[in-house]
């Protein structure tokens, strides 16, 4: 397009002619007959992430090329599923900045910056992520990392209303995408490991007024229960769980069945992770690690299915839920499909919450199977016989067999496409909580003896799972463990970003690789497909992100700016070159071995959450081994007193002394020298 401004104005005029973000229940419910648009995060209320478009298909995909890209000017990772309504793409970029983009050209129509406090990143496990907005009747809705829900005019990008959905004196955060059901904006929150109590709230889409709140875990009984459901849940807890917050936060998935008028909430892990510490004497700890069905108009409880009673391993069940109608044993069943962190694939009757079948889609050793009579896992020893003295290797790890990168479901093949991973962790649980508050606190026992068995290698693959047979139909092995969300299309294709910086299309029926393109970074978010003026596009938010990327540490190969990539048949746009790494020039080491070791311990407990294991950043935060001379000089000002708070580096003077900062600095210098000489941990 020779006249980008004119094109942007035309797209805006076109959107206004339709009414910008002219989205309502009727339109989302009829999404099957509206293949051009992607109006809600999973495309439909059933969250299939399936596009009925067929122009890009297994015969034509070889001609797929980049149509446009839209840069966000930062390496901070992206997890958003963009939405497209009538030729306009709405998405969140970095730091919760909302963008309206011409979906045909990639040109900006407007952006809105909610000015999130960058230091809030300190209260988040895995970076300032956001999984995208929601649309409803001319407004764009987004949850912000500091716990606000904002509504922005879809035509102009001006703020309409904003509500604080959380207590800002507590380390709550929001990373999930809202859903709008029956005129109510549904939003959850995160922060379990930081010691908060999870809940879901519904707000009136027009006014921002609170309509209902569903508490996932009970609070202090002495303060009275909010409702009968909380009272019921409290009977499954012991001890003084409320002093730890207890968790259960619904930080990602929701699904909605308009015919049954049910809203499904997927809930998170317990806080702290150790059930003995959280609820001494046992109990199922409702509604941790569960799927809960509520009435979307009132938040009234209808049924629940708890996947991990007395959750003990950070086994969140917040991962994407997909609603499907399947033929099982000769009967048509309305089911909910779920592949949570714990490694089992669940098929649940979504009318009543009864388990139909479950099978593990990766190797697991925490449970032998799920008992279909009781619906409960049969836990295994010795995998679970760990404590504060002895670690035990459990798989999957807290990174999960499947995490937030979404799966997709094709009604054509009947298969579910899961970004699966094999992970393990030497679990230990302390007998007492450390005194840290407002900080990540898993209550690991750091002095426990290591696990006796060696950790199996990390593996990542795309698995096509048959939910009726409960077995794998095909698999594509990946080079690395942490890979992107998937999109299935009626063109017999599955799209997925890989950790090694490729975007790939596979045959949906066969798993055969049909097309790939290097995209300079890991695309972890769920891809989408849409069409404008009759031409089909596939788009993805590309920007390396997520817990393994940020905490686990990865080679710093992903240095490209985070951006939206849109592909079409015959696209010929090229990406600009990737900026080079800065020089690796650490100052000489002057600290003693003891000081370096102490620094390693402090780094591992705190800094690692953003800068990566062994000071190996995945690229979305600065790789500290490559600090400049100027940064080395200002180190204490940055770490203790907030000299770079505006960039997201919070001050830590409340936790660390100047001596602590010096020790951390010494450890980083040690790692930089190791990188320079090629020595690894
Ligand atoms: Ca967690």
PDB file of N, CA, C and O in Angstrom, residues 273-277 312-313 381-394 425-432 442-452:
ATOM      1  N   UNK A 273       2.676 -24.467  48.035  1.00  0.00           N
ATOM      2  CA  UNK A 273       2.497 -25.696  47.272  1.00  0.00           C
ATOM      3  C   UNK A 273       2.266 -26.917  48.186  1.00  0.00           C
ATOM      4  O   UNK A 273       1.510 -27.804  47.839  1.00  0.00           O
ATOM      5  N   UNK A 274       2.953 -26.941  49.319  1.00  0.00           N
ATOM      6  CA  UNK A 274       2.859 -28.088  50.231  1.00  0.00           C
ATOM      7  C   UNK A 274       1.491 -28.137  50.893  1.00  0.00           C
ATOM      8  O   UNK A 274       1.085 -27.234  51.604  1.00  0.00           O
ATOM      9  N   UNK A 275       0.780 -29.252  50.688  1.00  0.00           N
ATOM     10  CA  UNK A 275      -0.546 -29.369  51.311  1.00  0.00           C
ATOM     11  C   UNK A 275      -0.440 -29.561  52.815  1.00  0.00           C
ATOM     12  O   UNK A 275      -1.337 -29.166  53.557  1.00  0.00           O
ATOM     13  N   UNK A 276       0.683 -30.173  53.269  1.00  0.00           N
ATOM     14  CA  UNK A 276       0.839 -30.380  54.709  1.00  0.00           C
ATOM     15  C   UNK A 276       0.983 -29.054  55.442  1.00  0.00           C
ATOM     16  O   UNK A 276       0.544 -28.904  56.578  1.00  0.00           O
ATOM     17  N   UNK A 277       1.619 -28.110  54.776  1.00  0.00           N
ATOM     18  CA  UNK A 277       1.812 -26.794  55.370  1.00  0.00           C
ATOM     19  C   UNK A 277       0.521 -25.970  55.256  1.00  0.00           C
ATOM     20  O   UNK A 277       0.114 -25.281  56.184  1.00  0.00           O
ATOM     21  N   UNK A 312      -0.678 -30.478  45.488  1.00  0.00           N
ATOM     22  CA  UNK A 312       0.585 -30.526  46.233  1.00  0.00           C
ATOM     23  C   UNK A 312       1.810 -30.190  45.385  1.00  0.00           C
ATOM     24  O   UNK A 312       2.931 -30.276  45.858  1.00  0.00           O
ATOM     25  N   UNK A 313       1.601 -29.851  44.067  1.00  0.00           N
ATOM     26  CA  UNK A 313       2.748 -29.773  43.151  1.00  0.00           C
ATOM     27  C   UNK A 313       2.682 -28.559  42.229  1.00  0.00           C
ATOM     28  O   UNK A 313       3.274 -28.555  41.160  1.00  0.00           O
ATOM     29  N   UNK A 381       3.167 -43.616  45.620  1.00  0.00           N
ATOM     30  CA  UNK A 381       4.390 -43.500  46.383  1.00  0.00           C
ATOM     31  C   UNK A 381       5.388 -44.376  45.643  1.00  0.00           C
ATOM     32  O   UNK A 381       4.972 -45.323  44.997  1.00  0.00           O
ATOM     33  N   UNK A 382       6.690 -44.178  45.684  1.00  0.00           N
ATOM     34  CA  UNK A 382       7.362 -43.222  46.552  1.00  0.00           C
ATOM     35  C   UNK A 382       7.491 -41.813  45.953  1.00  0.00           C
ATOM     36  O   UNK A 382       8.082 -40.946  46.591  1.00  0.00           O
ATOM     37  N   UNK A 383       6.928 -41.587  44.749  1.00  0.00           N
ATOM     38  CA  UNK A 383       7.130 -40.278  44.125  1.00  0.00           C
ATOM     39  C   UNK A 383       6.683 -39.144  45.047  1.00  0.00           C
ATOM     40  O   UNK A 383       7.205 -38.043  44.983  1.00  0.00           O
ATOM     41  N   UNK A 384       5.745 -39.449  45.922  1.00  0.00           N
ATOM     42  CA  UNK A 384       5.207 -38.373  46.757  1.00  0.00           C
ATOM     43  C   UNK A 384       5.749 -38.382  48.179  1.00  0.00           C
ATOM     44  O   UNK A 384       5.252 -37.677  49.045  1.00  0.00           O
ATOM     45  N   UNK A 385       6.790 -39.202  48.431  1.00  0.00           N
ATOM     46  CA  UNK A 385       7.286 -39.285  49.806  1.00  0.00           C
ATOM     47  C   UNK A 385       8.460 -38.341  50.004  1.00  0.00           C
ATOM     48  O   UNK A 385       9.551 -38.761  50.319  1.00  0.00           O
ATOM     49  N   UNK A 386       8.248 -37.077  49.772  1.00  0.00           N
ATOM     50  CA  UNK A 386       9.302 -36.098  49.976  1.00  0.00           C
ATOM     51  C   UNK A 386       8.909 -35.172  51.117  1.00  0.00           C
ATOM     52  O   UNK A 386       7.746 -35.076  51.480  1.00  0.00           O
ATOM     53  N   UNK A 387       9.926 -34.512  51.671  1.00  0.00           N
ATOM     54  CA  UNK A 387       9.664 -33.629  52.804  1.00  0.00           C
ATOM     55  C   UNK A 387      10.754 -32.575  52.853  1.00  0.00           C
ATOM     56  O   UNK A 387      11.333 -32.223  51.820  1.00  0.00           O
ATOM     57  N   UNK A 388      11.065 -32.087  54.042  1.00  0.00           N
ATOM     58  CA  UNK A 388      12.078 -31.048  54.159  1.00  0.00           C
ATOM     59  C   UNK A 388      13.492 -31.617  54.153  1.00  0.00           C
ATOM     60  O   UNK A 388      14.456 -30.888  54.044  1.00  0.00           O
ATOM     61  N   UNK A 389      13.626 -32.964  54.279  1.00  0.00           N
ATOM     62  CA  UNK A 389      14.968 -33.577  54.343  1.00  0.00           C
ATOM     63  C   UNK A 389      15.404 -34.177  53.011  1.00  0.00           C
ATOM     64  O   UNK A 389      16.567 -34.204  52.679  1.00  0.00           O
ATOM     65  N   UNK A 390      14.432 -34.719  52.281  1.00  0.00           N
ATOM     66  CA  UNK A 390      14.753 -35.516  51.096  1.00  0.00           C
ATOM     67  C   UNK A 390      13.882 -35.078  49.914  1.00  0.00           C
ATOM     68  O   UNK A 390      12.659 -35.052  50.034  1.00  0.00           O
ATOM     69  N   UNK A 391      14.551 -34.740  48.805  1.00  0.00           N
ATOM     70  CA  UNK A 391      13.805 -34.391  47.593  1.00  0.00           C
ATOM     71  C   UNK A 391      13.355 -35.656  46.881  1.00  0.00           C
ATOM     72  O   UNK A 391      13.975 -36.706  47.014  1.00  0.00           O
ATOM     73  N   UNK A 392      12.287 -35.533  46.140  1.00  0.00           N
ATOM     74  CA  UNK A 392      11.804 -36.651  45.336  1.00  0.00           C
ATOM     75  C   UNK A 392      11.465 -36.138  43.944  1.00  0.00           C
ATOM     76  O   UNK A 392      10.870 -35.072  43.803  1.00  0.00           O
ATOM     77  N   UNK A 393      11.874 -36.909  42.957  1.00  0.00           N
ATOM     78  CA  UNK A 393      11.678 -36.471  41.582  1.00  0.00           C
ATOM     79  C   UNK A 393      10.242 -36.790  41.137  1.00  0.00           C
ATOM     80  O   UNK A 393       9.844 -37.952  41.112  1.00  0.00           O
ATOM     81  N   UNK A 394       9.506 -35.751  40.818  1.00  0.00           N
ATOM     82  CA  UNK A 394       8.106 -35.929  40.429  1.00  0.00           C
ATOM     83  C   UNK A 394       7.914 -35.382  39.027  1.00  0.00           C
ATOM     84  O   UNK A 394       8.459 -34.335  38.683  1.00  0.00           O
ATOM     85  N   UNK A 425      10.745 -32.413  38.451  1.00  0.00           N
ATOM     86  CA  UNK A 425      11.286 -31.484  39.432  1.00  0.00           C
ATOM     87  C   UNK A 425      11.581 -32.225  40.736  1.00  0.00           C
ATOM     88  O   UNK A 425      10.766 -33.035  41.162  1.00  0.00           O
ATOM     89  N   UNK A 426      12.742 -31.924  41.374  1.00  0.00           N
ATOM     90  CA  UNK A 426      13.007 -32.533  42.683  1.00  0.00           C
ATOM     91  C   UNK A 426      12.244 -31.777  43.772  1.00  0.00           C
ATOM     92  O   UNK A 426      12.730 -30.800  44.320  1.00  0.00           O
ATOM     93  N   UNK A 427      11.035 -32.217  44.049  1.00  0.00           N
ATOM     94  CA  UNK A 427      10.189 -31.514  45.029  1.00  0.00           C
ATOM     95  C   UNK A 427      10.691 -31.721  46.446  1.00  0.00           C
ATOM     96  O   UNK A 427      11.097 -32.825  46.831  1.00  0.00           O
ATOM     97  N   UNK A 428      10.665 -30.638  47.210  1.00  0.00           N
ATOM     98  CA  UNK A 428      10.905 -30.683  48.655  1.00  0.00           C
ATOM     99  C   UNK A 428       9.899 -29.732  49.271  1.00  0.00           C
ATOM    100  O   UNK A 428       9.495 -28.777  48.612  1.00  0.00           O
ATOM    101  N   UNK A 429       9.471 -29.998  50.480  1.00  0.00           N
ATOM    102  CA  UNK A 429       8.566 -29.052  51.118  1.00  0.00           C
ATOM    103  C   UNK A 429       9.054 -28.745  52.523  1.00  0.00           C
ATOM    104  O   UNK A 429       9.276 -29.646  53.320  1.00  0.00           O
ATOM    105  N   UNK A 430       9.186 -27.460  52.786  1.00  0.00           N
ATOM    106  CA  UNK A 430       9.640 -27.035  54.107  1.00  0.00           C
ATOM    107  C   UNK A 430       8.535 -27.277  55.137  1.00  0.00           C
ATOM    108  O   UNK A 430       7.363 -27.365  54.790  1.00  0.00           O
ATOM    109  N   UNK A 431       8.958 -27.400  56.391  1.00  0.00           N
ATOM    110  CA  UNK A 431       7.979 -27.587  57.466  1.00  0.00           C
ATOM    111  C   UNK A 431       7.395 -26.246  57.919  1.00  0.00           C
ATOM    112  O   UNK A 431       6.355 -26.193  58.559  1.00  0.00           O
ATOM    113  N   UNK A 432       8.128 -25.182  57.615  1.00  0.00           N
ATOM    114  CA  UNK A 432       7.659 -23.853  58.006  1.00  0.00           C
ATOM    115  C   UNK A 432       7.819 -22.894  56.841  1.00  0.00           C
ATOM    116  O   UNK A 432       8.734 -23.044  56.032  1.00  0.00           O
ATOM    117  N   UNK A 442       7.270 -20.687  47.485  1.00  0.00           N
ATOM    118  CA  UNK A 442       6.797 -22.036  47.230  1.00  0.00           C
ATOM    119  C   UNK A 442       7.060 -22.938  48.416  1.00  0.00           C
ATOM    120  O   UNK A 442       6.623 -24.079  48.436  1.00  0.00           O
ATOM    121  N   UNK A 443       7.797 -22.419  49.411  1.00  0.00           N
ATOM    122  CA  UNK A 443       8.188 -23.202  50.592  1.00  0.00           C
ATOM    123  C   UNK A 443       8.999 -24.442  50.231  1.00  0.00           C
ATOM    124  O   UNK A 443       8.830 -25.500  50.811  1.00  0.00           O
ATOM    125  N   UNK A 444       9.874 -24.299  49.244  1.00  0.00           N
ATOM    126  CA  UNK A 444      10.849 -25.359  48.999  1.00  0.00           C
ATOM    127  C   UNK A 444      11.793 -25.451  50.194  1.00  0.00           C
ATOM    128  O   UNK A 444      12.118 -24.432  50.803  1.00  0.00           O
ATOM    129  N   UNK A 445      12.244 -26.653  50.501  1.00  0.00           N
ATOM    130  CA  UNK A 445      13.263 -26.817  51.541  1.00  0.00           C
ATOM    131  C   UNK A 445      14.612 -26.855  50.834  1.00  0.00           C
ATOM    132  O   UNK A 445      14.978 -27.868  50.241  1.00  0.00           O
ATOM    133  N   UNK A 446      15.322 -25.729  50.888  1.00  0.00           N
ATOM    134  CA  UNK A 446      16.526 -25.607  50.054  1.00  0.00           C
ATOM    135  C   UNK A 446      17.675 -26.489  50.540  1.00  0.00           C
ATOM    136  O   UNK A 446      18.599 -26.764  49.788  1.00  0.00           O
ATOM    137  N   UNK A 447      17.613 -26.934  51.819  1.00  0.00           N
ATOM    138  CA  UNK A 447      18.722 -27.744  52.333  1.00  0.00           C
ATOM    139  C   UNK A 447      18.470 -29.250  52.255  1.00  0.00           C
ATOM    140  O   UNK A 447      19.247 -30.036  52.777  1.00  0.00           O
ATOM    141  N   UNK A 448      17.384 -29.647  51.623  1.00  0.00           N
ATOM    142  CA  UNK A 448      17.066 -31.078  51.531  1.00  0.00           C
ATOM    143  C   UNK A 448      18.075 -31.791  50.641  1.00  0.00           C
ATOM    144  O   UNK A 448      18.708 -31.174  49.780  1.00  0.00           O
ATOM    145  N   UNK A 449      18.209 -33.098  50.870  1.00  0.00           N
ATOM    146  CA  UNK A 449      19.102 -33.911  50.025  1.00  0.00           C
ATOM    147  C   UNK A 449      18.510 -34.030  48.628  1.00  0.00           C
ATOM    148  O   UNK A 449      17.292 -34.152  48.482  1.00  0.00           O
ATOM    149  N   UNK A 450      19.358 -34.015  47.595  1.00  0.00           N
ATOM    150  CA  UNK A 450      18.818 -34.103  46.235  1.00  0.00           C
ATOM    151  C   UNK A 450      18.106 -35.437  45.987  1.00  0.00           C
ATOM    152  O   UNK A 450      18.362 -36.423  46.686  1.00  0.00           O
ATOM    153  N   UNK A 451      17.255 -35.442  44.992  1.00  0.00           N
ATOM    154  CA  UNK A 451      16.525 -36.663  44.632  1.00  0.00           C
ATOM    155  C   UNK A 451      17.509 -37.756  44.243  1.00  0.00           C
ATOM    156  O   UNK A 451      18.568 -37.470  43.678  1.00  0.00           O
ATOM    157  N   UNK A 452      17.171 -38.992  44.557  1.00  0.00           N
ATOM    158  CA  UNK A 452      18.105 -40.096  44.298  1.00  0.00           C
ATOM    159  C   UNK A 452      18.110 -40.508  42.831  1.00  0.00           C
ATOM    160  O   UNK A 452      19.119 -40.962  42.313  1.00  0.00           O
TER     161      UNK A 452
END
